[in-house]
Amino acid sequence: MPGAAPLSRPILAGVVTALVGFTSSFAVVLTGLDAVGATPAQAASGLLAVSLTMGLACIVLAWRYRMPITVAWSTPGAALLAATGAVEGGWSAAVGAFLVTAALILLTALWPTLGALIARIPPSIAQAMLAGVLLPLCLAPITGIVANPWGVVPVVLTWLMFARLAPRWAVPLAFVAAAVVVAVSLVGEKAAFDPAVLLPHVELTAPTFTIGALVGLALPLFIVTMASQNVPGIAIMRSFGYEVPWRPAMLVTGLGTALGATAGGHAINLAAISAALAASPDADPDPKRRWLAGVSTGASYLVLGGFSAAFAALVTLAPEAVIPAVAGLALLAAFGAAVQQAIDDPGERIPAVVTFLVAASGISVLGVSAAFWALVAGLVVRAVLTLRRAQGPRPKG
């Protein structure tokens, strides 16, 4: 076709999509897995699992449906893990919760009523819960500057500079700055480490199931993944003229989550923000060729997965507060969007604020995390405040 862009253009767009997606949030994934009880080796295995499963899911969906469908790990879900912390039953119970999350995602494909129930959760409540979960993590750059200024300030300044010059690359380059800080620290301390830890590996964990982990982790993880990733992902793709097949997408991501769970992977889902990198005209002027960007994204994730252990080792060796600062910077945009959507409707503001505060409190009641109680509190307050409106005017006698 005369004037057609070279095939290298959508392929390169897919590589960029994977690089930005991976380097912008892998620290959040490792932080979340560590918080729910994973050892460094188990966290590295989890990062490998989600990298491989989302890479394969990208390739399958993009190739089969000839659309630039991209799949990502659940970054809000990882943030939820970090905010939840240790659950009843430890790491094996967290793995059990990952499997239940996979089952619920599969159920949305097979039983549309479940998807309809999730859709009935007011967006303000769901986003307020997410904002409350993200708040403690987003404070990490601030507290990190006080705890370790020499390590954190270069990371924050790098992020700020490129947030102005090249916003897409601000967080990845902040991670590069963090890597430099780690390298300087290791040289200064003359620290040694075993090169074997750089080799990717899978560490399987037998799941266990506890009420606290199922209610306090699996259910909020499922809701956050659906409301903050899958539903917006469908909308973003639709804005570029692509109608993503719902049932196949949920089947593929649900199966991917199930396959990765015992290796430590928490959840994969349709990409939301990063989806635009592969689906927009920047990837290719011809919408019919952009599916190549989806395949390229998946192949790039498979390659990046080979470096999962190295990334995990970098996090383990980092000085105090450096990696949490990178994770916090990576979540600032998501936090801002969640807050805006939570309070956008004045009529929903009070229930949203209650939801936000309960989620941010970090409380645990009966072994169930704050995220679940935040949803309960927000929905109860909303029901009370809208009760009279729902009843309608009384009939005149």
Coordinates of N, CA, C and O in Angstrom, one line a residue, residues 115-221:
G115 N -20.8 -10.3 36.5 CA -20.3 -9.0 35.9 C -21.2 -7.9 36.1 O -20.8 -6.8 36.4
A116 N -22.5 -8.2 36.0 CA -23.5 -7.2 36.2 C -23.5 -6.7 37.7 O -23.7 -5.5 37.9
L117 N -23.3 -7.6 38.6 CA -23.3 -7.2 40.0 C -22.1 -6.3 40.3 O -22.2 -5.3 41.0
I118 N -20.9 -6.6 39.7 CA -19.8 -5.7 39.8 C -20.0 -4.4 39.2 O -19.7 -3.3 39.8
A119 N -20.7 -4.3 38.1 CA -21.0 -3.1 37.4 C -22.0 -2.2 38.3 O -22.0 -1.0 38.1
R120 N -22.7 -2.9 39.2 CA -23.7 -2.1 40.0 C -23.0 -1.4 41.2 O -23.6 -0.6 41.9
I121 N -21.8 -1.8 41.5 CA -21.0 -1.1 42.6 C -20.8 0.3 42.0 O -20.2 0.5 41.0
P122 N -21.2 1.4 42.7 CA -21.0 2.7 42.2 C -19.6 3.0 42.0 O -18.7 2.7 42.8
P123 N -19.2 3.6 40.8 CA -17.8 3.9 40.5 C -17.2 4.7 41.6 O -16.0 4.6 41.9
S124 N -17.9 5.6 42.2 CA -17.4 6.5 43.2 C -16.9 5.7 44.4 O -15.8 5.9 45.0
I125 N -17.6 4.6 44.8 CA -17.2 3.8 45.9 C -16.0 2.9 45.6 O -15.1 2.8 46.3
A126 N -16.0 2.3 44.4 CA -14.9 1.5 44.0 C -13.6 2.3 43.8 O -12.5 1.9 44.3
Q127 N -13.7 3.5 43.3 CA -12.6 4.4 43.1 C -12.1 4.9 44.5 O -10.9 5.1 44.7
A128 N -13.0 5.2 45.4 CA -12.6 5.7 46.7 C -11.9 4.6 47.5 O -10.9 4.9 48.2
M129 N -12.3 3.4 47.3 CA -11.6 2.3 48.0 C -10.2 2.2 47.4 O -9.2 2.0 48.1
L130 N -10.1 2.3 46.1 CA -8.8 2.2 45.4 C -7.9 3.4 45.9 O -6.7 3.2 46.2
A131 N -8.4 4.6 46.0 CA -7.7 5.7 46.4 C -7.2 5.5 47.9 O -6.0 5.9 48.2
G132 N -8.0 5.0 48.7 CA -7.6 4.7 50.1 C -6.5 3.7 50.2 O -5.6 3.8 51.0
V133 N -6.6 2.7 49.4 CA -5.5 1.7 49.3 C -4.2 2.3 48.8 O -3.1 1.9 49.4
L134 N -4.3 3.2 47.9 CA -3.1 3.7 47.3 C -2.4 4.8 48.1 O -1.2 5.0 48.0
L135 N -3.2 5.5 49.0 CA -2.6 6.6 49.8 C -1.4 6.3 50.5 O -0.4 7.0 50.4
P136 N -1.3 5.2 51.4 CA -0.1 5.0 52.1 C 1.1 4.7 51.2 O 2.2 5.1 51.5
L137 N 0.9 4.1 50.0 CA 2.0 3.9 49.1 C 2.5 5.1 48.5 O 3.7 5.3 48.2
C138 N 1.5 6.0 48.1 CA 1.9 7.3 47.5 C 2.6 8.2 48.5 O 3.2 9.2 48.0
L139 N 2.5 8.0 49.8 CA 3.2 8.8 50.7 C 4.7 8.4 50.8 O 5.5 9.1 51.4
A140 N 5.1 7.2 50.3 CA 6.4 6.7 50.4 C 7.5 7.7 49.9 O 8.6 7.8 50.5
P141 N 7.3 8.4 48.8 CA 8.4 9.3 48.3 C 8.6 10.4 49.4 O 9.8 10.9 49.6
I142 N 7.6 10.8 50.0 CA 7.7 11.9 51.0 C 8.4 11.4 52.3 O 9.4 12.0 52.7
T143 N 7.9 10.3 52.8 CA 8.6 9.8 54.0 C 10.0 9.3 53.7 O 10.9 9.4 54.5
G144 N 10.2 8.9 52.4 CA 11.5 8.4 52.0 C 12.6 9.5 52.0 O 13.8 9.3 52.3
I145 N 12.1 10.7 51.6 CA 13.1 11.8 51.5 C 13.6 12.1 52.9 O 14.8 12.5 53.1
V146 N 12.8 11.9 53.9 CA 13.2 12.2 55.3 C 14.1 11.0 55.8 O 15.1 11.2 56.4
A147 N 13.7 9.8 55.5 CA 14.4 8.6 56.0 C 15.7 8.4 55.3 O 16.7 8.0 56.0
N148 N 15.8 8.7 54.0 CA 17.1 8.4 53.3 C 17.2 9.5 52.1 O 17.0 9.1 51.0
P149 N 17.5 10.7 52.5 CA 17.5 11.8 51.5 C 18.5 11.5 50.3 O 18.2 11.8 49.2
W150 N 19.7 11.0 50.7 CA 20.7 10.8 49.6 C 20.3 9.7 48.6 O 20.7 9.8 47.5
G151 N 19.4 8.8 49.0 CA 19.0 7.8 48.1 C 17.7 8.1 47.4 O 17.5 7.8 46.2
V152 N 16.8 8.8 48.0 CA 15.5 9.1 47.5 C 15.4 10.4 46.7 O 14.7 10.4 45.6
V153 N 16.1 11.4 47.1 CA 16.0 12.7 46.4 C 16.4 12.6 44.9 O 15.7 13.1 44.0
P154 N 17.5 11.9 44.6 CA 17.8 11.8 43.1 C 16.7 11.1 42.3 O 16.5 11.4 41.2
V155 N 16.0 10.1 42.9 CA 14.9 9.4 42.3 C 13.8 10.4 42.0 O 13.2 10.4 40.9
V156 N 13.4 11.1 43.0 CA 12.3 12.1 42.9 C 12.6 13.2 41.9 O 11.8 13.6 41.1
L157 N 13.8 13.7 42.0 CA 14.2 14.8 41.0 C 14.2 14.3 39.6 O 13.8 15.0 38.6
T158 N 14.7 13.0 39.4 CA 14.6 12.4 38.0 C 13.2 12.3 37.5 O 12.9 12.7 36.4
W159 N 12.3 11.8 38.4 CA 10.9 11.7 38.0 C 10.3 13.0 37.7 O 9.6 13.2 36.7
L160 N 10.6 14.1 38.5 CA 10.0 15.4 38.3 C 10.5 16.0 37.0 O 9.7 16.6 36.2
M161 N 11.8 15.8 36.7 CA 12.3 16.4 35.5 C 11.7 15.8 34.2 O 11.2 16.5 33.3
F162 N 11.5 14.5 34.2 CA 11.0 13.8 33.0 C 9.5 13.8 33.0 O 8.9 13.6 32.0
A163 N 8.8 14.1 34.2 CA 7.4 14.3 34.2 C 7.1 15.5 33.4 O 6.0 15.7 32.8
R164 N 8.0 16.5 33.3 CA 7.9 17.7 32.5 C 8.3 17.5 31.1 O 7.7 18.0 30.2
L165 N 9.4 16.7 30.9 CA 10.0 16.6 29.5 C 9.4 15.5 28.7 O 9.2 15.6 27.5
A166 N 9.2 14.3 29.4 CA 8.7 13.1 28.7 C 7.9 12.3 29.7 O 8.4 11.3 30.2
P167 N 6.7 12.7 29.9 CA 5.8 12.1 31.0 C 5.8 10.5 30.9 O 5.7 9.9 31.9
R168 N 5.7 10.0 29.7 CA 5.6 8.6 29.6 C 6.7 7.8 30.2 O 6.6 6.7 30.7
W169 N 7.9 8.4 30.2 CA 9.1 7.8 30.6 C 9.6 8.2 32.0 O 10.6 7.8 32.5
A170 N 8.7 9.0 32.7 CA 9.1 9.6 34.0 C 9.4 8.5 35.0 O 10.4 8.5 35.7
V171 N 8.5 7.6 35.1 CA 8.6 6.5 36.1 C 9.7 5.5 35.7 O 10.6 5.2 36.6
P172 N 9.8 5.0 34.5 CA 10.9 4.2 34.1 C 12.2 4.8 34.4 O 13.2 4.1 34.8
L173 N 12.4 6.1 34.1 CA 13.7 6.7 34.3 C 13.9 7.0 35.8 O 15.1 7.0 36.2
A174 N 12.9 7.1 36.6 CA 13.1 7.2 38.0 C 13.6 5.8 38.5 O 14.4 5.8 39.4
F175 N 13.1 4.8 37.9 CA 13.6 3.4 38.3 C 15.1 3.3 37.9 O 15.9 2.8 38.6
V176 N 15.5 3.9 36.7 CA 16.9 3.9 36.3 C 17.7 4.6 37.4 O 18.8 4.2 37.8
A177 N 17.2 5.8 37.8 CA 17.9 6.5 38.9 C 18.1 5.7 40.2 O 19.1 5.7 40.8
A178 N 17.0 4.9 40.5 CA 17.1 4.1 41.7 C 18.1 3.0 41.5 O 18.8 2.6 42.4
A179 N 18.2 2.4 40.3 CA 19.2 1.4 40.0 C 20.6 2.0 40.2 O 21.5 1.3 40.7
V180 N 20.8 3.2 39.8 CA 22.1 3.8 39.9 C 22.4 4.0 41.4 O 23.5 3.7 41.9
V181 N 21.4 4.4 42.2 CA 21.6 4.6 43.6 C 22.0 3.2 44.3 O 22.9 3.2 45.1
V182 N 21.3 2.1 43.8 CA 21.6 0.8 44.4 C 23.0 0.4 44.0 O 23.8 -0.1 44.9
A183 N 23.4 0.7 42.8 CA 24.8 0.3 42.3 C 25.8 1.1 43.1 O 26.8 0.5 43.6
V184 N 25.6 2.4 43.3 CA 26.6 3.2 44.1 C 26.6 2.7 45.5 O 27.7 2.6 46.1
S185 N 25.5 2.3 46.1 CA 25.5 1.8 47.4 C 26.2 0.5 47.6 O 27.0 0.3 48.5
L186 N 26.1 -0.4 46.6 CA 26.7 -1.7 46.7 C 28.3 -1.5 46.5 O 29.0 -2.2 47.2
V187 N 28.7 -0.6 45.6 CA 30.1 -0.3 45.5 C 30.7 0.3 46.7 O 31.8 -0.1 47.2
G188 N 30.0 1.2 47.3 CA 30.4 1.9 48.5 C 30.5 0.9 49.7 O 31.5 1.0 50.5
E189 N 29.6 0.0 49.8 CA 29.6 -1.0 50.9 C 30.5 -2.2 50.6 O 30.6 -3.1 51.4
K190 N 30.9 -2.3 49.3 CA 31.7 -3.5 48.8 C 30.9 -4.8 49.1 O 31.5 -5.8 49.5
A191 N 29.6 -4.7 48.9 CA 28.7 -5.8 49.1 C 28.9 -6.9 48.0 O 29.1 -6.5 46.9
A192 N 28.7 -8.1 48.4 CA 28.8 -9.2 47.4 C 27.4 -9.9 47.4 O 26.7 -10.0 48.4
F193 N 27.1 -10.5 46.3 CA 25.9 -11.3 46.2 C 26.1 -12.5 45.3 O 27.0 -12.5 44.4
D194 N 25.3 -13.5 45.4 CA 25.4 -14.7 44.6 C 24.8 -14.5 43.2 O 23.6 -14.2 43.1
P195 N 25.6 -14.6 42.1 CA 25.0 -14.3 40.8 C 23.8 -15.3 40.5 O 23.0 -15.0 39.6
A196 N 23.7 -16.4 41.2 CA 22.7 -17.4 40.9 C 21.3 -16.7 41.1 O 20.3 -17.2 40.5
V197 N 21.2 -15.7 42.0 CA 19.9 -15.1 42.3 C 19.4 -14.4 41.1 O 18.2 -14.0 41.0
L198 N 20.2 -14.1 40.1 CA 19.8 -13.4 38.9 C 19.1 -14.3 37.9 O 18.5 -13.8 36.9
L199 N 19.1 -15.6 38.1 CA 18.5 -16.5 37.1 C 17.0 -16.7 37.4 O 16.6 -16.9 38.6
P200 N 16.2 -16.5 36.4 CA 14.7 -16.7 36.7 C 14.4 -18.1 37.1 O 15.0 -19.1 36.7
H201 N 13.4 -18.2 38.0 CA 13.0 -19.5 38.5 C 11.6 -19.5 38.9 O 11.0 -18.4 39.2
V202 N 11.0 -20.6 39.0 CA 9.6 -20.8 39.5 C 9.6 -21.5 40.8 O 10.2 -22.5 41.0
E203 N 8.9 -20.9 41.8 CA 8.8 -21.5 43.1 C 7.3 -21.7 43.4 O 6.6 -20.7 43.6
L204 N 6.9 -22.9 43.4 CA 5.5 -23.2 43.6 C 5.1 -23.3 45.0 O 5.9 -23.7 45.9
T205 N 3.9 -22.9 45.3 CA 3.4 -22.9 46.7 C 2.0 -23.5 46.7 O 1.1 -23.2 45.9
A206 N 1.8 -24.5 47.6 CA 0.5 -25.2 47.7 C -0.4 -24.2 48.4 O -0.1 -23.6 49.4
P207 N -1.6 -23.9 47.8 CA -2.5 -23.0 48.4 C -3.3 -23.5 49.6 O -3.5 -24.7 49.7
T208 N -3.6 -22.6 50.5 CA -4.5 -22.9 51.5 C -5.6 -21.8 51.5 O -5.4 -20.8 50.9
F209 N -6.7 -22.1 52.1 CA -7.9 -21.2 52.0 C -8.3 -20.8 53.4 O -8.7 -21.7 54.2
T210 N -8.4 -19.5 53.7 CA -8.9 -19.0 55.0 C -9.9 -18.0 54.7 O -9.9 -17.3 53.7
I211 N -10.8 -17.9 55.7 CA -11.9 -16.9 55.5 C -11.3 -15.5 55.4 O -11.8 -14.7 54.6
G212 N -10.4 -15.1 56.3 CA -9.8 -13.8 56.2 C -9.2 -13.5 54.9 O -9.3 -12.4 54.4
A213 N -8.4 -14.4 54.3 CA -7.8 -14.2 53.0 C -8.8 -14.1 51.9 O -8.7 -13.3 51.0
L214 N -9.9 -14.9 52.0 CA -10.9 -15.0 50.9 C -11.7 -13.7 50.9 O -11.9 -13.1 49.9
V215 N -12.1 -13.3 52.1 CA -13.0 -12.1 52.2 C -12.1 -10.8 52.1 O -12.5 -9.8 51.5
G216 N -11.0 -10.8 52.8 CA -10.2 -9.6 52.9 C -9.2 -9.4 51.8 O -8.7 -8.3 51.6
L217 N -8.9 -10.4 51.0 CA -8.0 -10.3 49.9 C -8.5 -10.6 48.6 O -8.5 -9.8 47.6
A218 N -9.1 -11.9 48.4 CA -9.6 -12.3 47.1 C -10.7 -11.4 46.6 O -10.7 -11.0 45.4
L219 N -11.7 -11.2 47.4 CA -12.8 -10.4 47.0 C -12.4 -8.9 46.6 O -12.8 -8.5 45.5
P220 N -11.7 -8.2 47.5 CA -11.3 -6.9 47.0 C -10.3 -6.9 45.8 O -10.4 -6.0 45.0
L221 N -9.5 -7.9 45.7 CA -8.6 -8.0 44.6 C -9.4 -8.2 43.3 O -9.1 -7.6 42.3

